[in-house]
Each structure stands twice: as C-alpha cells, then as structure tokens.
Short mmCIF file of C-alpha atoms in Angstrom, two decimals:
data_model
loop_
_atom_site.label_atom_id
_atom_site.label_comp_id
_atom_site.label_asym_id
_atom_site.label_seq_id
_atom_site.Cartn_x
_atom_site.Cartn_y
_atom_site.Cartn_z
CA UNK L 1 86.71 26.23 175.11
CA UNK L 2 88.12 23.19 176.97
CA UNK L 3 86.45 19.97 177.53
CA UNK L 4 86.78 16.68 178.02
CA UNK L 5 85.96 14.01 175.47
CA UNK L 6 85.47 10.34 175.03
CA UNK L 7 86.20 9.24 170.84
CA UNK L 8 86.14 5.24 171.84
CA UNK L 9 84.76 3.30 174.56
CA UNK L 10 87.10 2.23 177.36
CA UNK L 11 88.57 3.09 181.06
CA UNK L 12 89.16 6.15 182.25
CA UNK L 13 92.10 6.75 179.74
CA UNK L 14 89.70 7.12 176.60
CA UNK L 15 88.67 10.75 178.53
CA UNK L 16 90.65 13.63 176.53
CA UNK L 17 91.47 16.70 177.42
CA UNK L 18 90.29 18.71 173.97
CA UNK L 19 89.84 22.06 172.50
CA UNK L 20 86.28 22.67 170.96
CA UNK L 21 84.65 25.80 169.89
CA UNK L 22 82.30 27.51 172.23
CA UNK L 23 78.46 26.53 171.69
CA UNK L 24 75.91 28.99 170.64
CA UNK L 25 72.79 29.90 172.16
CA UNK L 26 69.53 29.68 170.09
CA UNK L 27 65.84 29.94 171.03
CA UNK L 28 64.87 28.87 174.81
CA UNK L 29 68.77 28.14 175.34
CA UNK L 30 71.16 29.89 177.42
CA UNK L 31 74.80 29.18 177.57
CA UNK L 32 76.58 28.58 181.28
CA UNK L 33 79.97 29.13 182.41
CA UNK L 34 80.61 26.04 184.10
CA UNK L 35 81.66 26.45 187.72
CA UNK L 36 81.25 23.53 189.04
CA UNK L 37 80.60 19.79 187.67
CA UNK L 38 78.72 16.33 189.43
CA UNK L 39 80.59 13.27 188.46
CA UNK L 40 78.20 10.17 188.44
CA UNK L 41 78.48 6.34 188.09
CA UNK L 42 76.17 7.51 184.59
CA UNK L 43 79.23 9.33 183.49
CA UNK L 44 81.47 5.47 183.74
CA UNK L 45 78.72 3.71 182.27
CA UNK L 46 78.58 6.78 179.22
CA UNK L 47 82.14 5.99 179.17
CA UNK L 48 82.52 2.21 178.65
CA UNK L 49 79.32 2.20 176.56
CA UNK L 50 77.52 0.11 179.17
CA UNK L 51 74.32 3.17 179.33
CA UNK L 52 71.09 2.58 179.69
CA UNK L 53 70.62 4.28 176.27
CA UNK L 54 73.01 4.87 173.19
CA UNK L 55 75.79 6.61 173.04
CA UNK L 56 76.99 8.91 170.12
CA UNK L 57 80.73 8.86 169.76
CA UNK L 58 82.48 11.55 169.94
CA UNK L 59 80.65 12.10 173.58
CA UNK L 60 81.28 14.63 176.31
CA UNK L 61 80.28 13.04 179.30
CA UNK L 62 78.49 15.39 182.30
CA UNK L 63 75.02 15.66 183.33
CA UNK L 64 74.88 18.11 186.11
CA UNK L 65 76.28 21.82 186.17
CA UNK L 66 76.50 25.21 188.26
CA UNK L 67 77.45 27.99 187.20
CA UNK L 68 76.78 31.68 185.62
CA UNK L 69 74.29 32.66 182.48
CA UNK L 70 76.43 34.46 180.16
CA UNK L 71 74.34 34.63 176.60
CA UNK L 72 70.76 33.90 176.42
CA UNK L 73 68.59 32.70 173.10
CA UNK L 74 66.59 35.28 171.47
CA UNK L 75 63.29 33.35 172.71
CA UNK L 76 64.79 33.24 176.91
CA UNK L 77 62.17 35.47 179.00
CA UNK L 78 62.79 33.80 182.37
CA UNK L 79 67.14 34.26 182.79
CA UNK L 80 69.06 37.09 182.38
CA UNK L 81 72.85 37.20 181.80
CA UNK L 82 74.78 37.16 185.24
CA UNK L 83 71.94 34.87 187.27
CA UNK L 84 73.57 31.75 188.92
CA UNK L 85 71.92 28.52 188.05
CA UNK L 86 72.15 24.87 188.53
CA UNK L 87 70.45 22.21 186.18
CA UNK L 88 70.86 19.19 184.06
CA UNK L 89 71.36 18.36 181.04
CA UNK L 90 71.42 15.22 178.81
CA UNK L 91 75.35 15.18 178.08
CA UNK L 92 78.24 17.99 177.71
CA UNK L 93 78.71 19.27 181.53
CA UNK L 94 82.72 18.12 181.11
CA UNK L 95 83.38 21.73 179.52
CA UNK L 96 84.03 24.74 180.31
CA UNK L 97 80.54 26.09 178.70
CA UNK L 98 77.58 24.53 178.12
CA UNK L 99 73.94 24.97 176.30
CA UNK L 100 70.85 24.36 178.79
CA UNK L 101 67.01 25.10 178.29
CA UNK L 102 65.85 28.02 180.29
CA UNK L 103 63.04 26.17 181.67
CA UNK L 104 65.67 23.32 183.04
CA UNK L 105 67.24 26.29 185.11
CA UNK L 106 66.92 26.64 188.88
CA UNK L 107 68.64 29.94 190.31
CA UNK L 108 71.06 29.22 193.16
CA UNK L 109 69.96 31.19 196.23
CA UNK L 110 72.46 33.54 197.67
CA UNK L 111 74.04 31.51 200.65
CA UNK L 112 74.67 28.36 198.09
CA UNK L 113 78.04 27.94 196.20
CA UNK L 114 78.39 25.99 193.32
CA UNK L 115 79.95 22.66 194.58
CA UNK L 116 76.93 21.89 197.03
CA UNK L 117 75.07 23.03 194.54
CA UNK L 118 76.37 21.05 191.78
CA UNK L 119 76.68 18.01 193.96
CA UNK L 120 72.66 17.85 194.43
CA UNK L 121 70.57 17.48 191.03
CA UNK L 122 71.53 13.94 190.02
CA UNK L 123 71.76 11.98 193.28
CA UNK L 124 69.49 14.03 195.21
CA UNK L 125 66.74 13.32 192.79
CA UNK L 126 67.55 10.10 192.01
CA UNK L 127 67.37 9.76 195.92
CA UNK L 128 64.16 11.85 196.10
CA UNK L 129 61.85 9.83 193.06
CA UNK L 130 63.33 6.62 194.20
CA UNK L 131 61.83 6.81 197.54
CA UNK L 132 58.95 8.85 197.10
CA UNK L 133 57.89 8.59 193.17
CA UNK L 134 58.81 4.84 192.13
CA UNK L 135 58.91 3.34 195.93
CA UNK L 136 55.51 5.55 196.83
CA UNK L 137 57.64 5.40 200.78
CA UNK L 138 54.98 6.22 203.29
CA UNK L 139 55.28 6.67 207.31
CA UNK L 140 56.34 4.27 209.27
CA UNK L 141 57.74 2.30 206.51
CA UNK L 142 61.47 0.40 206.71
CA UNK L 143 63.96 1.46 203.87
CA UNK L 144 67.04 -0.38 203.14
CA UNK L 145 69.71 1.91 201.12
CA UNK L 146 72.68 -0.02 199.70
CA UNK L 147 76.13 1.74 199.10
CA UNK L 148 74.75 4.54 201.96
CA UNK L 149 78.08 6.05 202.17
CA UNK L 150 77.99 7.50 198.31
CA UNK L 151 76.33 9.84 196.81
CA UNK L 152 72.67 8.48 196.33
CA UNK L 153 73.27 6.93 199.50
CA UNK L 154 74.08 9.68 201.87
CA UNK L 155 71.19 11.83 200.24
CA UNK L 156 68.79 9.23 200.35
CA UNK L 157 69.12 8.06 203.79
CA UNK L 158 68.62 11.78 204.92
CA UNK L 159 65.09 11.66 202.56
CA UNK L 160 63.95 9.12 203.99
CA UNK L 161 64.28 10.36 207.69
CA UNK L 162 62.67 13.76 206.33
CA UNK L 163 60.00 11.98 204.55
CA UNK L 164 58.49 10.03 207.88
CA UNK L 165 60.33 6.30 207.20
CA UNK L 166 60.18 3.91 211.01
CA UNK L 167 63.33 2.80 210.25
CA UNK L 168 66.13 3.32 207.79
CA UNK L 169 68.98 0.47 206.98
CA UNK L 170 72.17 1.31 205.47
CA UNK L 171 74.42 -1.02 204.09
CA UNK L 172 78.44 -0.19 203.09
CA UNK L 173 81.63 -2.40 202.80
CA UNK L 174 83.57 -0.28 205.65
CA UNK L 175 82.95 0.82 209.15
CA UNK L 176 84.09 4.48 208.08
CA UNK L 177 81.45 4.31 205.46
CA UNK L 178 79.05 2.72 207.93
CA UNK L 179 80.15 5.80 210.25
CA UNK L 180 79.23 8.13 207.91
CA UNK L 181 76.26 6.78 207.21
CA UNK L 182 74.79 6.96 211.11
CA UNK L 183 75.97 10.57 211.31
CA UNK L 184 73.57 10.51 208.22
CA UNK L 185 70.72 9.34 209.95
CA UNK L 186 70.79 5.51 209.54
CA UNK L 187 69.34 3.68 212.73
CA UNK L 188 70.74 0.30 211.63
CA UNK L 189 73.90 0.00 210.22
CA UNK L 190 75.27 -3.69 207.84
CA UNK L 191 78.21 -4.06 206.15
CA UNK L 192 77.39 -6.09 203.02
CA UNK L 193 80.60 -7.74 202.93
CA UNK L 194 79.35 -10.03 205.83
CA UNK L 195 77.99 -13.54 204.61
CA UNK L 196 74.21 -13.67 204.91
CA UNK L 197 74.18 -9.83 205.63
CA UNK L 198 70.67 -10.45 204.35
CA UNK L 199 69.47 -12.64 207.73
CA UNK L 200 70.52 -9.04 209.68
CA UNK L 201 67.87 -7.10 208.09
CA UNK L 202 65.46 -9.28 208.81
CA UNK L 203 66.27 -9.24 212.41
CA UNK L 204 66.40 -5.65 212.15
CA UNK L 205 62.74 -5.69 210.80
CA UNK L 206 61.51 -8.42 213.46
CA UNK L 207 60.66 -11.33 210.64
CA UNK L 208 58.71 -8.98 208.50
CA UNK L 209 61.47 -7.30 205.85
CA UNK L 210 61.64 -3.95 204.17
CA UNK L 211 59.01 -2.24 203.09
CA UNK L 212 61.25 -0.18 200.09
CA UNK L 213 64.91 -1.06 199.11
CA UNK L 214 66.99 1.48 196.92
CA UNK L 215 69.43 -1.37 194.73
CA UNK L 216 72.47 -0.43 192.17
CA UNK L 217 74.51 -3.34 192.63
CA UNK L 218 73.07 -6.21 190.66
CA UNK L 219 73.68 -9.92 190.90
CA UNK L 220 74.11 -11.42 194.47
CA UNK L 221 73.32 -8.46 195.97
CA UNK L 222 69.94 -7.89 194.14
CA UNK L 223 69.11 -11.32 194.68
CA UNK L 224 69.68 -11.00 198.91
CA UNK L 225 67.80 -7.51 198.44
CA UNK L 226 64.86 -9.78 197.34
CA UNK L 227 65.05 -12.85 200.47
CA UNK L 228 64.77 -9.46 202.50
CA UNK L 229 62.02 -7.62 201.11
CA UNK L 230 58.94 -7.63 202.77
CA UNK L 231 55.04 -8.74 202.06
CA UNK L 232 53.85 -5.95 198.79
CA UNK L 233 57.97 -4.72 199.42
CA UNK L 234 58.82 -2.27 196.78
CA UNK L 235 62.54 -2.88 195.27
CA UNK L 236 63.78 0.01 193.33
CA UNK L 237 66.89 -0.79 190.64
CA UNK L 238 69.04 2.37 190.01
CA UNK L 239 72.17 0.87 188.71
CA UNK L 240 74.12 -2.50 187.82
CA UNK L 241 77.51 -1.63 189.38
CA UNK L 242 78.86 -4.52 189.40
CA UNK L 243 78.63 -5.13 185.80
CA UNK L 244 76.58 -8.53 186.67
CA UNK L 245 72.96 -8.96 185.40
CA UNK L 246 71.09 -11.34 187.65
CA UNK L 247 68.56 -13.62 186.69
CA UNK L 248 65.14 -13.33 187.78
CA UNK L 249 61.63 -14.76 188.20
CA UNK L 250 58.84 -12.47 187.85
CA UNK L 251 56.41 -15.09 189.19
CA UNK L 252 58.67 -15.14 192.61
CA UNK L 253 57.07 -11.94 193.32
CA UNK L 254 53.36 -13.57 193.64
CA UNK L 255 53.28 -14.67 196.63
CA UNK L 256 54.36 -11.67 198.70
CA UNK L 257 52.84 -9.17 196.47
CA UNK L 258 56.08 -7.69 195.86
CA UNK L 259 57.19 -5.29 193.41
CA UNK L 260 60.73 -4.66 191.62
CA UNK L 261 60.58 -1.28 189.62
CA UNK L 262 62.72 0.30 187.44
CA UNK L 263 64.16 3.85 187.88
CA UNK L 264 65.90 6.27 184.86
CA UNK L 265 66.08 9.72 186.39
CA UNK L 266 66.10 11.23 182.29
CA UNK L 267 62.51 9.91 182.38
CA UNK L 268 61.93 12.46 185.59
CA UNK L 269 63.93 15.55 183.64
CA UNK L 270 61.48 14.86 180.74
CA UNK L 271 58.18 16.04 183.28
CA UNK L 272 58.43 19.53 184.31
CA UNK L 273 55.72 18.74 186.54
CA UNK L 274 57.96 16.39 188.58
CA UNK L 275 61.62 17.64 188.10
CA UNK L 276 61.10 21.53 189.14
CA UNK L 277 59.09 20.97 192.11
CA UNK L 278 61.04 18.35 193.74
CA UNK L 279 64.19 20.22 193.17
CA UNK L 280 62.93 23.44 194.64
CA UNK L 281 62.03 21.49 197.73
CA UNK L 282 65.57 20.10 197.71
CA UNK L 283 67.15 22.99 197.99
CA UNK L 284 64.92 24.32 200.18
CA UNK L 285 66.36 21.48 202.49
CA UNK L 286 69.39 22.42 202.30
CA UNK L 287 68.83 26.47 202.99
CA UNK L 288 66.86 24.93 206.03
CA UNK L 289 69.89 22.87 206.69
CA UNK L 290 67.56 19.80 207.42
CA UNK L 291 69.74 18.12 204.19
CA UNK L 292 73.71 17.83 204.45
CA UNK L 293 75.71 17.06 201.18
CA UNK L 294 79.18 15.22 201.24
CA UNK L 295 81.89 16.49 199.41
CA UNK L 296 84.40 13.63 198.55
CA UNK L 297 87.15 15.57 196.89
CA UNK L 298 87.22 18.99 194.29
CA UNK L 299 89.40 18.39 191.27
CA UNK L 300 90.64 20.11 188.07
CA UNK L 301 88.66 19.55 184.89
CA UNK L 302 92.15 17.54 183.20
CA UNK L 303 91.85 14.96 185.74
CA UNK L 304 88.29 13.53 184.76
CA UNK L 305 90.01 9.95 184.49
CA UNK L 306 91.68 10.05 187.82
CA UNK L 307 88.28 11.25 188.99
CA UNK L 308 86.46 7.84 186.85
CA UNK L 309 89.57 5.77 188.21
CA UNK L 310 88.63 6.48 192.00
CA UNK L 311 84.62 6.61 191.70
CA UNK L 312 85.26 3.10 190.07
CA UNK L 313 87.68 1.88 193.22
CA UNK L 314 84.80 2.04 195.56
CA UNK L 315 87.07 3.91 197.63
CA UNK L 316 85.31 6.98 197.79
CA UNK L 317 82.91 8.66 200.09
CA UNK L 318 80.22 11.16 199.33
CA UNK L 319 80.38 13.53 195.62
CA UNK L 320 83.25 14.20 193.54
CA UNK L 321 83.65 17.38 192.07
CA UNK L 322 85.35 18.66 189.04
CA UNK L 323 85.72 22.16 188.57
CA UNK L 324 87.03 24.15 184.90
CA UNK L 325 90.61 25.35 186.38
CA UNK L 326 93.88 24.74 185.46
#
C-alpha cells in the first residue's frame, strides 16, 4: 500500500511518499480502506517532534479516517466486511489502509460521505469536551473561541450555540474569517490582530469577562485570554500554535477563582464511556443539520506537505482533506 511517512523531524518536506506492505488484522481489529483523511495541527506538531507525547520514528502521521471495512480479526462480532465507518486512531491514517479496534468504529449513516465525515472526529470532539467536559459550559454562559474560522473553531462556536451559551465571541486575524465565523453563529465578532483586542471582550461582556475560553495559541495571546476571563472563568488550553510557551502564575488565579485546564483529546479516546456517546450525538447533529462542517480544500494523498505547508500559513479556512488517489 501507499502512505506517507515522516523518517526525521522537520517541515513539511520530511513527509514521504512510501510503499509499505498492507497491515494485518488480528483479534478485535479490522482493517479500513481509507477514503477519506482529517489533517490536524496534531499531525505538524507529530511532524516537527513538538507532540504532546513521543514520537517513534519512522511515523505515519493521521489520526482520523473514513472509509470501508474490508478484513475483520477473528475476535470482531460488531463489523462486518463492506460497513462504512469513521473513527480514530492513535497514528497511521496517511495510508491507504489502516488497522482500527472494532469498538473505536462508528458506522456512517447513509446520507453522510466520507469527507464530512472524516472532517468531524478530531475537531468536533475536541470542540465538544472542551466546552462541555473540561469547561463544564452551562446556559447562559459567555464563550470566547480563538482562531473561530478553523476547524475547532467553526465546530465549536456552533456547540456552543447548541449547547445553551448567552453569548459566543469569536476571534480571527481576517474579516473573511470573521465572516465565516458569524454565518457560524458568533454574536460578537474580534479580530485578534487589533492591539488590546482583549479590552473588546470585556465590553462585549459588560465588565464581567468570559465565563469559558477555548485557547491554542500560547504566549501573548494566552496571557490577554487571562485579563479577559471572568470571576471562577474556566480557560481551556488545546494547543501552543505559536510555538511560544508563556509564563504563568498559578497563584494569579486566586483571586477570581479562576481555572486554566488542560485538554488532550487521546485522554477522551481512552473512555468509551465518553468518546462513543458524544460522537453519536455529533453526528446526529449533523443528520439533523443543526451542525455545518467547512471543507477548506480536498487533496491527493502525495501532497500531505503542501497540505502541512498551508495549515501552517494560517491561510486556511475550515478542514483540509486528503484523500488516497492519484
């Protein structure tokens, strides 16, 4: 089969176009033909070793898949060969096959192809535990989502409307990407680029701050997220994009009762309890069509870098695809 491999650390150029042999089922594990692939700031941070955990070299990057069953473990009881499926996995979606557990898989109801399909798992429940599992969002509450044109960002803006929040802030570095955003939902809408874009969404909140704030940036950015939060404010970190680690004060917390959590979405995938049901109700969303997915651009497997290159420019807007032709 074909995938696409990382044997060093680096930009997007390290990702090689490679010929491996075709994995083997065993057990609970059935092997997919991979239709359609998520790519995710995970997959850049995989790349240039920068993860939240280790990465083995050689690595094929690729955490979330559609596509078909084809062979099934001789323990499988719940898939049969030919049912269409979306899940993820820990690593390996750059391929054309990959190995999943059967009790990872969620079948793909009729009306839903593979590219909204793949382009929902990661982001839409990072988007979904963020708010509702680590920032425990209740009605009425004010969100703040940073980077609300991308992929998180477009999901989680929607969430939040569906899930009762007052008021929901978005923050991007265009007014296209602010656009997109209030077709999203957003009722106030800050481009981050502004100096002290912080003093806006505190005039957005009367005084009083945001109640949850969904944060992948890092450095200044954090830091503003913080002067904006408000009294037992819940600040969720997803990400370090900016490849800057700010420093912080725990005890500048105290005084506001405020809270800034952590949030690893493999930690989710590792509870059953939490991962299937929240999916399910995902995609029930989206059969209901009360949840919209962007599709930023569909491309070939061999151009994984290109893919990296523009997800890195900042450039994009919504999920990027990559898809096993050539």
């Amino acid at each position: 089969m074909k995938a696409v491999q990382l044997t060093e650390f680096g930009g997007p150029e390290v990702l090689k176009l490679v010929d491996l042999e075709k994995p083997v089922p065993a057990g609970h594990e059935v092997l997919i033909e991979i239709k359609a692939i998520g790519v995710n700031y995970a997959d850049t941070a995989r790349r240039e070793g920068q993860y939240v955990i280790h990465t083995p070299l050689p690595f094929i990057p690729g955490a979330e898949i559609a596509g078909v069953v084809v062979e099934v473990g001789e323990k499988v009881t719940k898939v049969t060969p030919g049912t269409r499926v979306v899940t993820l996995i820990e690593s390996n979606g750059y391929a054309e096959f990959a190995i999943a557990d059967e009790r990872s898989l969620i079948p793909l109801p009729e009306q839903l192809d593979f590219r909204t399909a793949a382009a929902l798992p990661l982001q839409g429940l990072s988007a979904y535990h963020i708010l509702k599992t680590m920032g425990r969002l209740e009605k009425g509450e004010s969100v703040l989502v940073h980077a609300a044109a991308g992929g998180v960002g477009t999901i989680a803006v929607q969430l939040a409307k569906l899930f009762g929040a007052g008021k929901v802030i978005a923050t991007a570095s265009s007014p296209e990407k602010l656009e997109l955003a209030r077709e999203m939902g957003a009722d106030v809408l800050i481009n981050y680029t502004e100096p002290e874009w912080e003093k806006q969404v505190l005039e957005a909140t009367n005084g009083k701050g945001v109640d949850v704030a969904l944060e992948m940036a890092g450095g200044e950015i954090f830091h503003k997220t913080l002067r904006c939060m408000a009294t037992f404010g819940r600040l969720v970190i997803f990400g370090v994009a900016s490849g800057e680690q700010p420093k912080f004060y725990p005890s500048s917390l105290m005084a506001r009762n405020q809270s800034v959590i952590g949030f690893f979405l493999p930690q989710i995938m590792r509870k059953p309890e939490l991962l299937q049901p929240s999916l399910v109700e995902l995609l029930t969303y989206l059969g209901q069509g009360k949840l919209k997915l962007t599709i930023g651009g569909v491309f070939p497997l061999d151009e994984a870098a290109k893919v990296h290159s523009l997800l890195q420019s900042r450039k994009t807007q919504g999920k990027l695809i990559l898809e096993p032709k050539w």
